[in-house]
Coordinates of C-alpha atoms and ligand atoms in Angstrom, one line a residue:
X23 CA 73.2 136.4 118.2
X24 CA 72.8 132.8 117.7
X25 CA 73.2 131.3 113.8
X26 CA 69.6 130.8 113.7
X27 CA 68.6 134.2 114.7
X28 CA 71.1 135.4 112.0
X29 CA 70.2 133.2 109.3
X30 CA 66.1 133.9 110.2
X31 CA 67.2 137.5 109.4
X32 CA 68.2 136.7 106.2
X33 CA 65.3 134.7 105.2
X34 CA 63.1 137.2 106.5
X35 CA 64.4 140.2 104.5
X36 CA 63.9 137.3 101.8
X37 CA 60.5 137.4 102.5
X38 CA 60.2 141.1 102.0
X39 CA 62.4 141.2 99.0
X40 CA 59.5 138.7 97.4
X41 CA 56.5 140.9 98.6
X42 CA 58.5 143.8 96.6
X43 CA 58.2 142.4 93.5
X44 CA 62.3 141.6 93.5
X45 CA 62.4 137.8 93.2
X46 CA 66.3 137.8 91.9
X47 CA 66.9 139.7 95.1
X48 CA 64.8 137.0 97.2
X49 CA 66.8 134.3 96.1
X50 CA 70.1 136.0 96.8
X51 CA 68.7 136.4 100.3
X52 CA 67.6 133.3 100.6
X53 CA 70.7 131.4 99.0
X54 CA 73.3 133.9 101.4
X55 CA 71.7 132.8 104.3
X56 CA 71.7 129.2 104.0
X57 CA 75.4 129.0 102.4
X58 CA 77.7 131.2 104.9
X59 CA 79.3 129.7 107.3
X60 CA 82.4 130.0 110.2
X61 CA 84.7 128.7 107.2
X62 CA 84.8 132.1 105.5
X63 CA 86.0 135.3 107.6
X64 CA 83.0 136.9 106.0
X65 CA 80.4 133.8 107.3
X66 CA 81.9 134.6 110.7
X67 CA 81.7 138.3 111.0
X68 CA 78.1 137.6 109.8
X69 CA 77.1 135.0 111.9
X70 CA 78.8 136.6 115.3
X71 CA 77.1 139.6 114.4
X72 CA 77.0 141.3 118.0
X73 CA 73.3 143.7 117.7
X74 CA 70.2 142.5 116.1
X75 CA 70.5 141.8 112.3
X76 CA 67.1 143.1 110.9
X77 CA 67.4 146.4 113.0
X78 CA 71.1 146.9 111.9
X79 CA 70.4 146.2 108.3
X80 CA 72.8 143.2 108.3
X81 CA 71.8 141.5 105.2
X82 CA 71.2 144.8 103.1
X83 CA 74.8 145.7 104.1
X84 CA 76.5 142.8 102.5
X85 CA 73.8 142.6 99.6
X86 CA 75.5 146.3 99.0
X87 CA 78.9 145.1 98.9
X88 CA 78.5 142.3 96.5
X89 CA 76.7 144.6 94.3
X90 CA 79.2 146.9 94.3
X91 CA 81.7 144.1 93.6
X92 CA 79.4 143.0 90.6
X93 CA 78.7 146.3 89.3
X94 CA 82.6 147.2 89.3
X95 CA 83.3 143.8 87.1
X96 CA 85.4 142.8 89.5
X97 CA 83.2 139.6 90.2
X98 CA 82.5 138.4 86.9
X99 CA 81.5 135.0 87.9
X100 CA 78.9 136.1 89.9
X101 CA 78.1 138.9 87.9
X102 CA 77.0 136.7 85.2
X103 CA 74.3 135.1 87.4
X104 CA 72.7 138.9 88.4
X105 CA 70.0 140.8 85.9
X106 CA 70.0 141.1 83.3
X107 CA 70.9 137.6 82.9
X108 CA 68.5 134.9 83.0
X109 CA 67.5 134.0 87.0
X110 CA 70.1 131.1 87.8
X111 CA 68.8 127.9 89.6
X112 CA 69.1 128.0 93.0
X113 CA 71.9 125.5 92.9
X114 CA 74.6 127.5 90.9
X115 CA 73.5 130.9 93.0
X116 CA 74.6 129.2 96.0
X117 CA 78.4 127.8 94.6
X118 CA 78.8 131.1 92.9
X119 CA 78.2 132.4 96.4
X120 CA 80.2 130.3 98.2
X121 CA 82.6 130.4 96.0
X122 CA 83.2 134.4 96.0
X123 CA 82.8 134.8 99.8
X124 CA 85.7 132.1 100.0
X125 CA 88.0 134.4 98.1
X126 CA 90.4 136.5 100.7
X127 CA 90.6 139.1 98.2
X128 CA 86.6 139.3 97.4
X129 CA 86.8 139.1 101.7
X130 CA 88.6 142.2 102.0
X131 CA 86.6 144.3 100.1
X132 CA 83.3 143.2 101.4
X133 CA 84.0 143.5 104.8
X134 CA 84.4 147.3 105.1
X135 CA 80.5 147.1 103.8
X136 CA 79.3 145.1 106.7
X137 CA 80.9 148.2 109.0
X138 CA 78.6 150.8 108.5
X139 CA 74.8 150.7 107.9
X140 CA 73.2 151.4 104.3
X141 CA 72.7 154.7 103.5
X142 CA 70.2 155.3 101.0
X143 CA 67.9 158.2 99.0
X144 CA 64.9 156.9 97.6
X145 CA 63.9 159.4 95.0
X146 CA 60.7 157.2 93.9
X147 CA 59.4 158.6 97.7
X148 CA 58.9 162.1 95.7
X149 CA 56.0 161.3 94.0
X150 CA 54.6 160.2 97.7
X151 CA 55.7 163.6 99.0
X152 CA 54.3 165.8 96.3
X153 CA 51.3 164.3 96.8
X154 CA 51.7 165.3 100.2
X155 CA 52.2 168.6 99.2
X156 CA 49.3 169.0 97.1
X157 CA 47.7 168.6 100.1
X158 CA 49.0 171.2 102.2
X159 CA 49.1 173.8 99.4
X160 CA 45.2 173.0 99.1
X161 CA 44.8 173.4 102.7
X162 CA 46.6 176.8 102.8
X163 CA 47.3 178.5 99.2
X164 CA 50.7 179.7 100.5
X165 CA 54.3 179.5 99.4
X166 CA 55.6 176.8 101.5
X167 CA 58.8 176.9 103.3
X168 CA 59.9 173.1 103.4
X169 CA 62.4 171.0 106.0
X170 CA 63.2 167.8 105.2
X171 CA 64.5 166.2 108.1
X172 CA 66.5 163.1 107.4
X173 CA 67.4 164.1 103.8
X174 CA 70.3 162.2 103.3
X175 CA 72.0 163.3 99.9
X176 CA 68.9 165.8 99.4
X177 CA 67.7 164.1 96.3
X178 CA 64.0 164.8 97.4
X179 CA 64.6 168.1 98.2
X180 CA 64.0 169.1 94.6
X181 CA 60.8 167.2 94.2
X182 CA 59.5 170.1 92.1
X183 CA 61.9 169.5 89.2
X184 CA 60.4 166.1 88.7
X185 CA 57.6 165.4 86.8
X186 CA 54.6 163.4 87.8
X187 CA 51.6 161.2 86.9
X188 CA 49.8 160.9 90.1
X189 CA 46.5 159.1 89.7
X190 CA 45.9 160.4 86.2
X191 CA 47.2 164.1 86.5
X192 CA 50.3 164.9 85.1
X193 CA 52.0 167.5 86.0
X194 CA 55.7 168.9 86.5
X195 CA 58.2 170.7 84.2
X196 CA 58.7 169.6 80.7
X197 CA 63.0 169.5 81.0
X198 CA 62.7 166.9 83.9
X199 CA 65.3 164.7 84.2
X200 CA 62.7 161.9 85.7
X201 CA 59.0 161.3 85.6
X202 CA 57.4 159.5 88.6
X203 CA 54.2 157.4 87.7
X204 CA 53.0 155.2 91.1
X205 CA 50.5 152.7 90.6
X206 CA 47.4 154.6 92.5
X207 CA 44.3 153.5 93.5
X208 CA 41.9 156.2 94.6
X209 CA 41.3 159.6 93.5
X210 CA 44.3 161.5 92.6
X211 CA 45.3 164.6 95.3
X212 CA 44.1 167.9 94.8
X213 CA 45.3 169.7 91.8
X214 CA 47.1 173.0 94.3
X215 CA 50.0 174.4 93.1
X216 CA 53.2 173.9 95.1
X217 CA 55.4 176.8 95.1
X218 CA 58.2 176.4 97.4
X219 CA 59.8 179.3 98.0
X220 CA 62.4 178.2 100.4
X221 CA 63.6 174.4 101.2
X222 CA 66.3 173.1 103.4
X223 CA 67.6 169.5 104.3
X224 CA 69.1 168.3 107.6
X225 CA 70.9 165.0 107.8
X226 CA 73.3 164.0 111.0
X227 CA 75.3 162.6 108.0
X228 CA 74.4 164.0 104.6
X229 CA 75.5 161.9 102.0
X230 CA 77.2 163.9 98.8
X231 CA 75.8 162.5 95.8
X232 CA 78.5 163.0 93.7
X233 CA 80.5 161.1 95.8
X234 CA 78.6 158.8 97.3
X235 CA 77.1 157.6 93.8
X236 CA 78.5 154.5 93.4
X237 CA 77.8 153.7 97.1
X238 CA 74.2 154.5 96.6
X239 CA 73.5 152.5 93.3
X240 CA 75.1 149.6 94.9
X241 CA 72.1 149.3 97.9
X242 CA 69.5 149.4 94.2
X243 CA 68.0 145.8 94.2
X244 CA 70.3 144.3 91.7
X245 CA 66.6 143.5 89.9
X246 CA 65.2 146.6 90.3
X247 CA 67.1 148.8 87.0
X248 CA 64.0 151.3 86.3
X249 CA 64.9 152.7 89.9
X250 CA 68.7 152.5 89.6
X251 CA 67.9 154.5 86.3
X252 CA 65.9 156.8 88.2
X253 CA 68.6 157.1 91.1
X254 CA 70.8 158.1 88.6
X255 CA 69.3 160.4 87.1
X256 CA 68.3 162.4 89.7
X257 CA 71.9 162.0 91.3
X258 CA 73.1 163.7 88.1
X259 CA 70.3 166.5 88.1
X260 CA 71.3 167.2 92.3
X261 CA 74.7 167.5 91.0
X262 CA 73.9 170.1 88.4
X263 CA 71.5 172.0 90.6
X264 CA 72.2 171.3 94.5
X265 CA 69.9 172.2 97.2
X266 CA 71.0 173.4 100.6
X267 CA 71.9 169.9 102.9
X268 CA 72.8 170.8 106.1
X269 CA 74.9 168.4 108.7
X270 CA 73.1 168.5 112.0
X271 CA 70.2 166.5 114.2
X272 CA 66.9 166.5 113.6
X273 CA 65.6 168.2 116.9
X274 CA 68.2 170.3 117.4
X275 CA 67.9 172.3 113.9
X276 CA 63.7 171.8 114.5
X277 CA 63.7 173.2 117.4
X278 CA 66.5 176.2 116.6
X279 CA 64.6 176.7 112.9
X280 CA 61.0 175.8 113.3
X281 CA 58.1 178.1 113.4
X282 CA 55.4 179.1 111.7
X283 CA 56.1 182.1 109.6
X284 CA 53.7 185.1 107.5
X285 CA 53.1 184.6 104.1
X286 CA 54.4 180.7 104.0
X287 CA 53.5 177.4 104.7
X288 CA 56.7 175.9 106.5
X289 CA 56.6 172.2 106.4
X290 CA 58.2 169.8 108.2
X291 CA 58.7 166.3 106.1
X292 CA 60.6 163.3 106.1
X293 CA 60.0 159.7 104.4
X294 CA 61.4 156.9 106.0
X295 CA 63.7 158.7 108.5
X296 CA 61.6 159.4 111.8
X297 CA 62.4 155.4 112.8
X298 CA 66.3 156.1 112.9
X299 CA 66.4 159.1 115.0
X300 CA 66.6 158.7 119.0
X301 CA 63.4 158.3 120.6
X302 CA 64.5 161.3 122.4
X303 CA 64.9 163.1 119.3
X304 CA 61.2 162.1 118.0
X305 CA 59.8 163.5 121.4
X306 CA 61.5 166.7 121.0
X307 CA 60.4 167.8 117.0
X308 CA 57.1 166.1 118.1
X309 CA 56.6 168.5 121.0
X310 CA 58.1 171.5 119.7
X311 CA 56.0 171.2 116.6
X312 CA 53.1 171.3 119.2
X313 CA 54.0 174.3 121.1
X314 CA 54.9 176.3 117.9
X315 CA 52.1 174.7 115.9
X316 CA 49.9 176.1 118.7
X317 CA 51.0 180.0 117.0
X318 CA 49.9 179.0 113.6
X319 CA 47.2 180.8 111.5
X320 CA 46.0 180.1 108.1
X321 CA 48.4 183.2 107.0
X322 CA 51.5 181.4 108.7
X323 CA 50.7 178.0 108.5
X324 CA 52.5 174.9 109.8
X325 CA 52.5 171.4 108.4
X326 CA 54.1 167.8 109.6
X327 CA 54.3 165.5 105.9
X328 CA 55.5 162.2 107.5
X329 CA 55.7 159.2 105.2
X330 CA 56.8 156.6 107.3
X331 CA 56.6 152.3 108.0
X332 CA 53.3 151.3 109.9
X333 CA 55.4 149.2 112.1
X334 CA 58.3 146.7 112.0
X335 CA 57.2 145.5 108.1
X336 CA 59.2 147.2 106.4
X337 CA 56.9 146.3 103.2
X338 CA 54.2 149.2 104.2
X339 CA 53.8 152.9 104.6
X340 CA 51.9 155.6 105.0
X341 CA 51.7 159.6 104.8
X342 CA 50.1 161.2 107.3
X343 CA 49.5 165.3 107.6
X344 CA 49.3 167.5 110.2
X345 CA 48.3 171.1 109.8
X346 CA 48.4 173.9 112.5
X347 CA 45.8 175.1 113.4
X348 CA 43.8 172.2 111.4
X349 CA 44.1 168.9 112.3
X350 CA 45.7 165.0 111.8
X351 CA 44.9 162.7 108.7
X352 CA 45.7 159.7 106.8
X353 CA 46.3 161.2 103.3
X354 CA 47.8 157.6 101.9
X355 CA 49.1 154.0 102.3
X356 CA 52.4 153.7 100.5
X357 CA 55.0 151.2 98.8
X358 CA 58.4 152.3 100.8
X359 CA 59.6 153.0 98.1
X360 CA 56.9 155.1 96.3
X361 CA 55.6 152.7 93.3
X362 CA 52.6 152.2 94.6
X363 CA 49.9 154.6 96.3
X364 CA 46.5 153.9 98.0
X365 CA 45.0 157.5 97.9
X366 CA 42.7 158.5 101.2
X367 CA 43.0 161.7 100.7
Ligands
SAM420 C1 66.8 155.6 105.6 S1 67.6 157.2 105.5 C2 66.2 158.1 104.8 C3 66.7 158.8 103.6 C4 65.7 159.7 102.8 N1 64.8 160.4 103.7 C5 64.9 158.9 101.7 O1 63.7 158.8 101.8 O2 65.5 158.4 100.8 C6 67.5 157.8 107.1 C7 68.4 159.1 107.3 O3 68.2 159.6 108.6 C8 69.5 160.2 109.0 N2 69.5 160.4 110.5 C9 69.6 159.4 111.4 N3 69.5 160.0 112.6 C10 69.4 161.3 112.5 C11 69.2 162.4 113.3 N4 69.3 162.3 114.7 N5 69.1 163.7 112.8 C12 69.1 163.8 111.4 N6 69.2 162.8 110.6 C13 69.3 161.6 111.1 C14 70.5 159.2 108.5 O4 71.8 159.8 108.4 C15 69.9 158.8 107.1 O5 70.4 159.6 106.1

């Protein structure tokens, strides 16, 4: 990669961090990108970076590690300049920045972040799910039987502990740890009930929550605290009441696990996972959904929830449904990361 592809990236993501509503995190992006350089081993790992930096996540990487930093108070400096502090000038953002990724020891630490890409578990994608669900459990008034391919730590595997406002109905248990309210525009989705009788989540490389906590906090848009809150919480309610997470691929557990089934709905979802799996592994769960989907009856029903980007702007989504033996719809446009909903129904 040449500098300017590399520093392009950064003021691209920049771009998207500003159409997100997360202007602190748009200036970070903007002021990283224009103050590393080959002086700093961390400028130089950045700016050789050997693949392409938008697909490998290369600015969200070290975002994540300097959050970390800042979160652990081990970069007060900086820390001072992050929310809930007043938005510095773009001047002093840039000499704290410089500054921090000039120390060795700040170095050290950050570089183990750029190794590995982000893992993340947006728990605001819930209320864009449920939604989903609502859907499918007023298509077919069946238990459903959910997979949740992708499911990293599994915190939206539990979607029915939440509680929701979704377009005006509220709805969810009153001991939730976390209500989910999405700006919505449309009508709200039909008012089923979603039982799930059964639920499962696969992940090549399930996160453990517990664990990983810190890890996943730090990728939380430093000016984005409602959803670190939210993270949190749900983190702690996983914790207290986990759901079954297993380690495998996608298609291989699909296509050893999937089938339509009496008395359920099974359902197939993911949210922002389909992209990262092979493109062999999307051909296989999207043909063996097909062929098994082609057995399906309104008494053992199939469903595919998929709430996934449009393209390569990773600023827009949208959840899609399709039933065996019914059909293929648009059920919404999506913010990625659930706050907002455009309901098609
Ligand atoms: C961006 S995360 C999505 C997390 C979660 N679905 C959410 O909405 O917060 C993508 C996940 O896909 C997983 N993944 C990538 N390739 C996979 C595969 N072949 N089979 C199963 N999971 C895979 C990754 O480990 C990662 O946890």
């Amino acid at each position: 990669m040449t500098d300017a592809t590399v520093r392009a990236a950064f003021r691209t993501q920049a771009e998207w961090a500003r159409r997100m509503g997360a202007p602190f995190t748009e200036a970070l992006q903007t002021a990283l990108g224009e103050v590393i350089d080959r002086s700093t081993a961390v400028g130089r790992r950045v700016l050789d970076w050997p693949g392409e930096p938008i697909a490998d996540a290369l600015v969200i990487r070290l975002l994540g590690g300097l959050h970390a930093l800042v979160r652990s108070g081990d970069l007060p400096a900086l820390a001072a300049l992050y929310p809930p502090h007043p938005a510095p000038d773009a001047g002093t953002l840039a000499a704290r920045l410089a500054e921090a990724l000039a120390d060795a020891d700040v170095a050290a630490r950050l570089l183990p972040w750029l190794d590995s890409p982000p893992q993340t578990n947006e728990v605001g994608r819930s209320a864009v799910l449920m939604a989903g669900l609502r859907a499918v459990a007023a298509a077919f008034p069946l238990p459903l039987r959910t997979v949740e391919l992708g499911a990293s730590g599994g915190l939206n595997l539990r979607l029915d502990a939440y509680a929701y406002d979704l377009g005006g109905d509220r709805f969810g248990p009153a001991d939730a740890p976390l209500t989910l309210a999405p700006a919505w525009t449309g009508p709200p989705p039909p008012a089923a009930d979603v039982r799930i009788a059964e639920r499962i989540g696969v992940d090549i490389a399930p996160l453990d929550v517990a664990r990983d906590r810190d890890r996943l906090l730090a990728y939380v848009w430093p000016d984005q605290p409602a959803r670190a809150a939210r993270l949190a919480a749900a983190i702690d309610a996983f914790v207290a009441d986990p759901a079954p997470l297993v380690k495998d691929d996608a298609a291989d557990f699909v296509e050893a696990n999937v089938a339509p089934q009496p008395g359920v709905t099974t359902v197939v979802l993911h949210s922002i996972a389909f992209q990262y799996f092979p493109a062999a592994a999307r051909a296989r769960i999207a043909a063996h959904l097909d062929r098994v989907g082609a057995g399906a009856t309104p008494a053992a029903a199939l469903a595919w929830l998929r709430y996934e980007f449009d393209g390569p702007d990773a600023t827009a989504a949208s959840l899609r449904l399709v039933l065996w033996p019914d059909g293929d719809r648009l059920l919404a446009r999506a913010h990625p990361h659930g706050a907002k909903v455009e309901w098609l129904g």
